[in-house]
GROMACS .gro file of C-alpha atoms in nm:
model
  278
    1MET     CA    1   3.182  -6.582   5.728
    2GLU     CA    2   3.453  -6.571   5.461
    3SER     CA    3   3.795  -6.450   5.584
    4LEU     CA    4   4.068  -6.275   5.386
    5LEU     CA    5   4.382  -6.082   5.478
    6CYS     CA    6   4.369  -5.708   5.532
    7LYS     CA    7   4.521  -5.501   5.251
    8VAL     CA    8   4.674  -5.265   5.508
    9CYS     CA    9   4.805  -5.469   5.803
   10ASN     CA   10   4.776  -5.828   5.671
   11SER     CA   11   4.554  -5.935   5.962
   12THR     CA   12   4.253  -6.160   5.913
   13THR     CA   13   3.938  -5.983   5.796
   14GLN     CA   14   3.580  -6.100   5.766
   15SER     CA   15   3.297  -6.009   5.532
   16LYS     CA   16   3.088  -5.742   5.700
   17TYR     CA   17   2.834  -5.623   5.443
   18GLY     CA   18   2.691  -5.728   5.109
   19LEU     CA   19   2.570  -5.478   4.853
   20ASN     CA   20   2.453  -5.597   4.511
   21ASN     CA   21   2.768  -5.760   4.365
   22ILE     CA   22   2.998  -5.600   4.623
   23THR     CA   23   3.133  -5.771   4.936
   24ILE     CA   24   3.274  -5.541   5.202
   25TYR     CA   25   3.532  -5.669   5.450
   26LYS     CA   26   3.649  -5.524   5.780
   27CYS     CA   27   3.978  -5.570   5.966
   28ALA     CA   28   3.937  -5.598   6.342
   29ASN     CA   29   4.301  -5.499   6.395
   30CYS     CA   30   4.338  -5.166   6.209
   31GLY     CA   31   3.972  -5.088   6.135
   32HIS     CA   32   4.020  -5.091   5.759
   33TYR     CA   33   3.725  -5.160   5.527
   34TYR     CA   34   3.772  -5.272   5.169
   35SER     CA   35   3.539  -5.374   4.890
   36LEU     CA   36   3.568  -5.671   4.657
   37HIS     CA   37   3.391  -5.665   4.322
   38PRO     CA   38   3.348  -5.946   4.069
   39ILE     CA   39   3.514  -5.724   3.806
   40ILE     CA   40   3.751  -5.433   3.868
   41SER     CA   41   3.807  -5.238   3.548
   42ASP     CA   42   3.962  -4.905   3.448
   43ASP     CA   43   3.676  -4.868   3.198
   44ILE     CA   44   3.471  -4.683   3.461
   45TYR     CA   45   3.715  -4.389   3.443
   46THR     CA   46   3.586  -4.246   3.117
   47LYS     CA   47   3.529  -3.881   3.028
   48GLU     CA   48   3.171  -3.933   3.149
   49TYR     CA   49   3.307  -4.015   3.496
   50PHE     CA   50   3.487  -3.679   3.513
   51ASN     CA   51   3.253  -3.459   3.310
   52GLU     CA   52   2.911  -3.594   3.405
   53LYS     CA   53   2.901  -3.830   3.705
   54HIS     CA   54   3.124  -3.607   3.918
   55LYS     CA   55   3.097  -3.281   3.727
   56ASN     CA   56   3.045  -3.066   4.040
   57TRP     CA   57   3.352  -3.218   4.207
   58PHE     CA   58   3.576  -3.121   3.916
   59ALA     CA   59   3.398  -2.793   3.836
   60HIS     CA   60   3.426  -2.667   4.196
   61PRO     CA   61   3.768  -2.766   4.335
   62ASP     CA   62   3.838  -2.750   4.708
   63THR     CA   63   4.056  -2.438   4.708
   64LYS     CA   64   4.070  -2.430   5.090
   65LEU     CA   65   4.237  -2.770   5.082
   66PHE     CA   66   4.467  -2.645   4.806
   67ASP     CA   67   4.567  -2.353   5.029
   68PHE     CA   68   4.660  -2.592   5.311
   69ILE     CA   69   4.874  -2.786   5.062
   70VAL     CA   70   5.042  -2.468   4.932
   71ASP     CA   71   5.119  -2.346   5.286
   72HIS     CA   72   5.268  -2.683   5.382
   73ILE     CA   73   5.492  -2.695   5.074
   74THR     CA   74   5.610  -2.333   5.085
   75ALA     CA   75   5.705  -2.365   5.452
   76ARG     CA   76   5.955  -2.635   5.353
   77CYS     CA   77   6.046  -2.597   4.984
   78SER     CA   78   6.124  -2.346   4.710
   79TYR     CA   79   5.888  -2.274   4.421
   80ASP     CA   80   6.099  -2.478   4.176
   81VAL     CA   81   6.049  -2.800   4.376
   82ARG     CA   82   5.938  -3.099   4.165
   83ILE     CA   83   5.572  -3.179   4.249
   84LEU     CA   84   5.387  -3.489   4.127
   85ASP     CA   85   5.009  -3.511   4.164
   86VAL     CA   86   4.913  -3.881   4.155
   87GLY     CA   87   4.555  -3.918   4.034
   88CYS     CA   88   4.540  -3.554   3.927
   89GLY     CA   89   4.196  -3.580   3.761
   90ASN     CA   90   4.145  -3.279   3.537
   91GLY     CA   91   4.448  -3.101   3.685
   92ASN     CA   92   4.271  -2.857   3.917
   93LEU     CA   93   4.534  -2.876   4.192
   94LEU     CA   94   4.820  -2.840   3.945
   95ARG     CA   95   4.653  -2.537   3.787
   96TYR     CA   96   4.624  -2.385   4.133
   97LEU     CA   97   4.989  -2.458   4.216
   98LYS     CA   98   5.095  -2.301   3.886
   99LEU     CA   99   4.888  -1.993   3.968
  100LYS     CA  100   5.069  -1.971   4.304
  101GLY     CA  101   5.408  -1.969   4.130
  102PHE     CA  102   5.528  -2.331   4.130
  103THR     CA  103   5.721  -2.415   3.814
  104ASN     CA  104   5.798  -2.791   3.807
  105LEU     CA  105   5.457  -2.956   3.800
  106PHE     CA  106   5.369  -3.309   3.692
  107GLY     CA  107   5.040  -3.497   3.685
  108LEU     CA  108   4.957  -3.867   3.657
  109ASP     CA  109   4.607  -3.987   3.566
  110LEU     CA  110   4.403  -4.181   3.310
  111TYR     CA  111   4.236  -3.849   3.224
  112ASP     CA  112   4.400  -3.695   2.916
  113ASN     CA  113   4.509  -3.347   3.029
  114LYS     CA  114   4.681  -3.078   2.826
  115ILE     CA  115   4.767  -2.766   3.026
  116PRO     CA  116   5.056  -2.541   2.915
  117GLY     CA  117   5.347  -2.545   3.159
  118ILE     CA  118   5.244  -2.874   3.325
  119THR     CA  119   5.371  -3.220   3.227
  120PHE     CA  120   5.112  -3.498   3.230
  121TYR     CA  121   5.152  -3.875   3.216
  122ASN     CA  122   4.836  -4.045   3.090
  123GLU     CA  123   4.858  -4.382   3.269
  124LYS     CA  124   4.801  -4.568   3.595
  125ILE     CA  125   5.056  -4.541   3.873
  126GLU     CA  126   5.095  -4.920   3.865
  127ASP     CA  127   5.229  -4.892   3.507
  128PHE     CA  128   5.421  -4.568   3.556
  129ILE     CA  129   5.795  -4.601   3.495
  130CYS     CA  130   6.000  -4.289   3.562
  131ASN     CA  131   6.363  -4.229   3.657
  132GLN     CA  132   6.285  -3.886   3.797
  133LYS     CA  133   6.235  -3.836   4.171
  134TYR     CA  134   5.995  -3.584   4.320
  135GLU     CA  135   6.044  -3.372   4.632
  136VAL     CA  136   5.667  -3.342   4.679
  137ILE     CA  137   5.408  -3.609   4.598
  138VAL     CA  138   5.040  -3.527   4.642
  139THR     CA  139   4.745  -3.762   4.598
  140VAL     CA  140   4.396  -3.622   4.647
  141MET     CA  141   4.097  -3.858   4.669
  142THR     CA  142   4.280  -4.130   4.477
  143ILE     CA  143   4.408  -4.402   4.711
  144GLU     CA  144   4.053  -4.522   4.784
  145HIS     CA  145   4.030  -4.613   4.414
  146ILE     CA  146   4.345  -4.829   4.426
  147ASP     CA  147   4.304  -5.205   4.473
  148ASN     CA  148   4.660  -5.294   4.581
  149VAL     CA  149   4.757  -5.019   4.826
  150GLN     CA  150   5.089  -5.186   4.912
  151GLN     CA  151   5.194  -5.178   4.547
  152PHE     CA  152   5.075  -4.818   4.535
  153PHE     CA  153   5.309  -4.727   4.819
  154LYS     CA  154   5.597  -4.916   4.659
  155LYS     CA  155   5.557  -4.692   4.356
  156ILE     CA  156   5.542  -4.384   4.579
  157ARG     CA  157   5.867  -4.493   4.743
  158ASP     CA  158   6.031  -4.548   4.402
  159LEU     CA  159   5.942  -4.191   4.307
  160SER     CA  160   6.059  -4.039   4.637
  161THR     CA  161   6.381  -3.863   4.736
  162PRO     CA  162   6.522  -3.907   5.090
  163ASN     CA  163   6.339  -3.584   5.184
  164THR     CA  164   6.013  -3.623   4.994
  165ILE     CA  165   5.699  -3.464   5.136
  166LEU     CA  166   5.392  -3.683   5.086
  167ILE     CA  167   5.039  -3.546   5.117
  168ILE     CA  168   4.746  -3.791   5.109
  169ASN     CA  169   4.379  -3.696   5.106
  170THR     CA  170   4.107  -3.961   5.123
  171ILE     CA  171   3.768  -4.032   5.275
  172ASP     CA  172   3.746  -4.136   5.643
  173SER     CA  173   3.545  -4.450   5.717
  174SER     CA  174   3.535  -4.354   6.087
  175SER     CA  175   3.350  -4.031   6.001
  176LEU     CA  176   2.997  -3.944   6.108
  177ILE     CA  177   2.848  -3.991   5.760
  178TYR     CA  178   2.984  -4.347   5.735
  179GLY     CA  179   2.832  -4.431   6.072
  180LEU     CA  180   2.499  -4.288   5.965
  181ALA     CA  181   2.511  -4.482   5.635
  182LYS     CA  182   2.558  -4.811   5.823
  183TYR     CA  183   2.275  -4.731   6.062
  184LEU     CA  184   2.036  -4.642   5.778
  185LYS     CA  185   2.133  -4.960   5.593
  186TYR     CA  186   2.037  -5.156   5.906
  187LEU     CA  187   1.696  -4.988   5.882
  188GLY     CA  188   1.668  -5.085   5.516
  189ILE     CA  189   1.761  -4.745   5.369
  190GLU     CA  190   2.066  -4.804   5.148
  191THR     CA  191   2.096  -4.485   4.940
  192LEU     CA  192   2.377  -4.326   5.141
  193PHE     CA  193   2.554  -4.659   5.192
  194LYS     CA  194   2.552  -4.724   4.815
  195ARG     CA  195   2.694  -4.377   4.756
  196LEU     CA  196   2.991  -4.430   4.990
  197TYR     CA  197   3.060  -4.787   4.881
  198ASP     CA  198   3.024  -4.713   4.512
  199VAL     CA  199   3.191  -4.954   4.270
  200HIS     CA  200   3.496  -4.729   4.221
  201HIS     CA  201   3.572  -4.709   4.597
  202LEU     CA  202   3.784  -5.015   4.675
  203ASN     CA  203   3.940  -4.906   5.005
  204HIS     CA  204   3.779  -4.721   5.294
  205PHE     CA  205   4.043  -4.590   5.531
  206SER     CA  206   3.982  -4.504   5.894
  207GLU     CA  207   4.222  -4.256   6.053
  208LYS     CA  208   4.390  -4.552   6.222
  209SER     CA  209   4.433  -4.765   5.909
  210LEU     CA  210   4.564  -4.478   5.696
  211LYS     CA  211   4.824  -4.386   5.956
  212TYR     CA  212   4.925  -4.752   5.988
  213LEU     CA  213   4.973  -4.786   5.612
  214CYS     CA  214   5.183  -4.470   5.585
  215GLN     CA  215   5.404  -4.548   5.883
  216ALA     CA  216   5.454  -4.911   5.779
  217ASN     CA  217   5.582  -4.784   5.445
  218GLY     CA  218   5.841  -4.550   5.595
  219PHE     CA  219   5.664  -4.214   5.619
  220LYS     CA  220   5.649  -4.001   5.931
  221ILE     CA  221   5.324  -3.823   6.015
  222GLU     CA  222   5.371  -3.448   6.044
  223LYS     CA  223   5.008  -3.349   6.090
  224LEU     CA  224   4.650  -3.457   6.025
  225LEU     CA  225   4.378  -3.234   5.887
  226LYS     CA  226   4.010  -3.330   5.906
  227LYS     CA  227   3.759  -3.144   5.690
  228ASN     CA  228   3.435  -3.172   5.494
  229TYR     CA  229   3.385  -3.124   5.122
  230PRO     CA  230   3.257  -2.788   4.994
  231LEU     CA  231   2.882  -2.826   4.942
  232LYS     CA  232   2.898  -2.690   4.587
  233SER     CA  233   3.137  -2.972   4.488
  234ILE     CA  234   2.896  -3.250   4.591
  235ASP     CA  235   2.699  -3.414   4.310
  236LEU     CA  236   2.364  -3.466   4.480
  237SER     CA  237   1.999  -3.402   4.406
  238PRO     CA  238   1.729  -3.319   4.502
  239LYS     CA  239   1.805  -3.008   4.705
  240ILE     CA  240   1.685  -3.171   5.029
  241LEU     CA  241   1.988  -3.402   5.019
  242ILE     CA  242   2.221  -3.102   5.004
  243ILE     CA  243   2.046  -2.959   5.311
  244MET     CA  244   2.092  -3.290   5.492
  245VAL     CA  245   2.462  -3.299   5.402
  246ALA     CA  246   2.502  -2.940   5.527
  247PHE     CA  247   2.357  -3.048   5.863
  248LEU     CA  248   2.584  -3.354   5.872
  249ASN     CA  249   2.884  -3.131   5.799
  250LEU     CA  250   2.796  -2.912   6.094
  251MET     CA  251   2.754  -3.205   6.331
  252SER     CA  252   3.067  -3.382   6.210
  253THR     CA  253   3.274  -3.067   6.267
  254LEU     CA  254   3.145  -3.042   6.623
  255PHE     CA  255   3.250  -3.401   6.695
  256ASN     CA  256   3.568  -3.404   6.484
  257LYS     CA  257   3.415  -3.670   6.258
  258GLU     CA  258   3.452  -3.502   5.917
  259ILE     CA  259   3.439  -3.716   5.604
  260SER     CA  260   3.775  -3.609   5.460
  261GLN     CA  261   4.118  -3.671   5.613
  262VAL     CA  262   4.450  -3.527   5.495
  263LEU     CA  263   4.783  -3.663   5.615
  264PHE     CA  264   5.097  -3.453   5.574
  265LEU     CA  265   5.399  -3.683   5.586
  266SER     CA  266   5.776  -3.685   5.544
  267ASN     CA  267   6.005  -3.959   5.420
  268CYS     CA  268   6.191  -4.126   5.706
  269VAL     CA  269   6.371  -4.413   5.530
  270SER     CA  270   6.606  -4.428   5.232
  271PRO     CA  271   6.447  -4.469   4.886
  272ASN     CA  272   6.596  -4.818   4.849
  273SER     CA  273   6.439  -4.944   5.172
  274THR     CA  274   6.105  -5.123   5.173
  275GLY     CA  275   5.994  -4.910   5.464
  276LYS     CA  276   5.835  -5.210   5.633
  277LYS     CA  277   5.860  -5.240   6.007
  278SER     CA  278   6.030  -5.555   6.132
   0.00000   0.00000   0.00000
């Protein structure tokens, strides 16, 4: 089997699955999965991606998650704290933060947003050049779309103050639904597997690999939240699939194997440090 180096811990990985033109690799050291595609292009992030393909996701934001984020920020910061949402999509989180009284809000995404009272930068984080530092950086369901996660974290560090709070939300490849998808693929049923390993998902973090990446880049873990998506935000049909997901949500909650993981972190090295462990 072909071997490459893990994007998270730099250990040797081996190809684990094939899916159409996608090759999926797994790291035996940190448990990280990542996907390689023949072509990785930003062209997939069109208005159709936001308004049609994932219309329920953007039309029905996860306000319970937003409340957790608000509570975490307000316990540590004032309402004029500078907050940057990396991969802000259509700005749902920033709208919510504005509604809650936060006044210095910034969003970064390829999606062209215009919301009064919020500053948006219409570009990729890899190309983002900014002299301003942010006391809070939030990234919700974005890092799994990033090819070079080490470069991503370098940018996060460049935008951080010595006391920056970092909040990362992504899918969890050690969740129950991922395990079920692999089992069904073994049986020849690939629908769920294709959904999770869609072309725009380049990295699939386990709880272990996400923690490793954050700590290796100089952030201290304050707490971990595991949760499932709201059913109304999931773009699935027919209705039977929604019922199946509802059952999976129940079972995953019982076994602490929810699909979504949220890490609340604090900066523990100076902004000029690489954050890498020796």
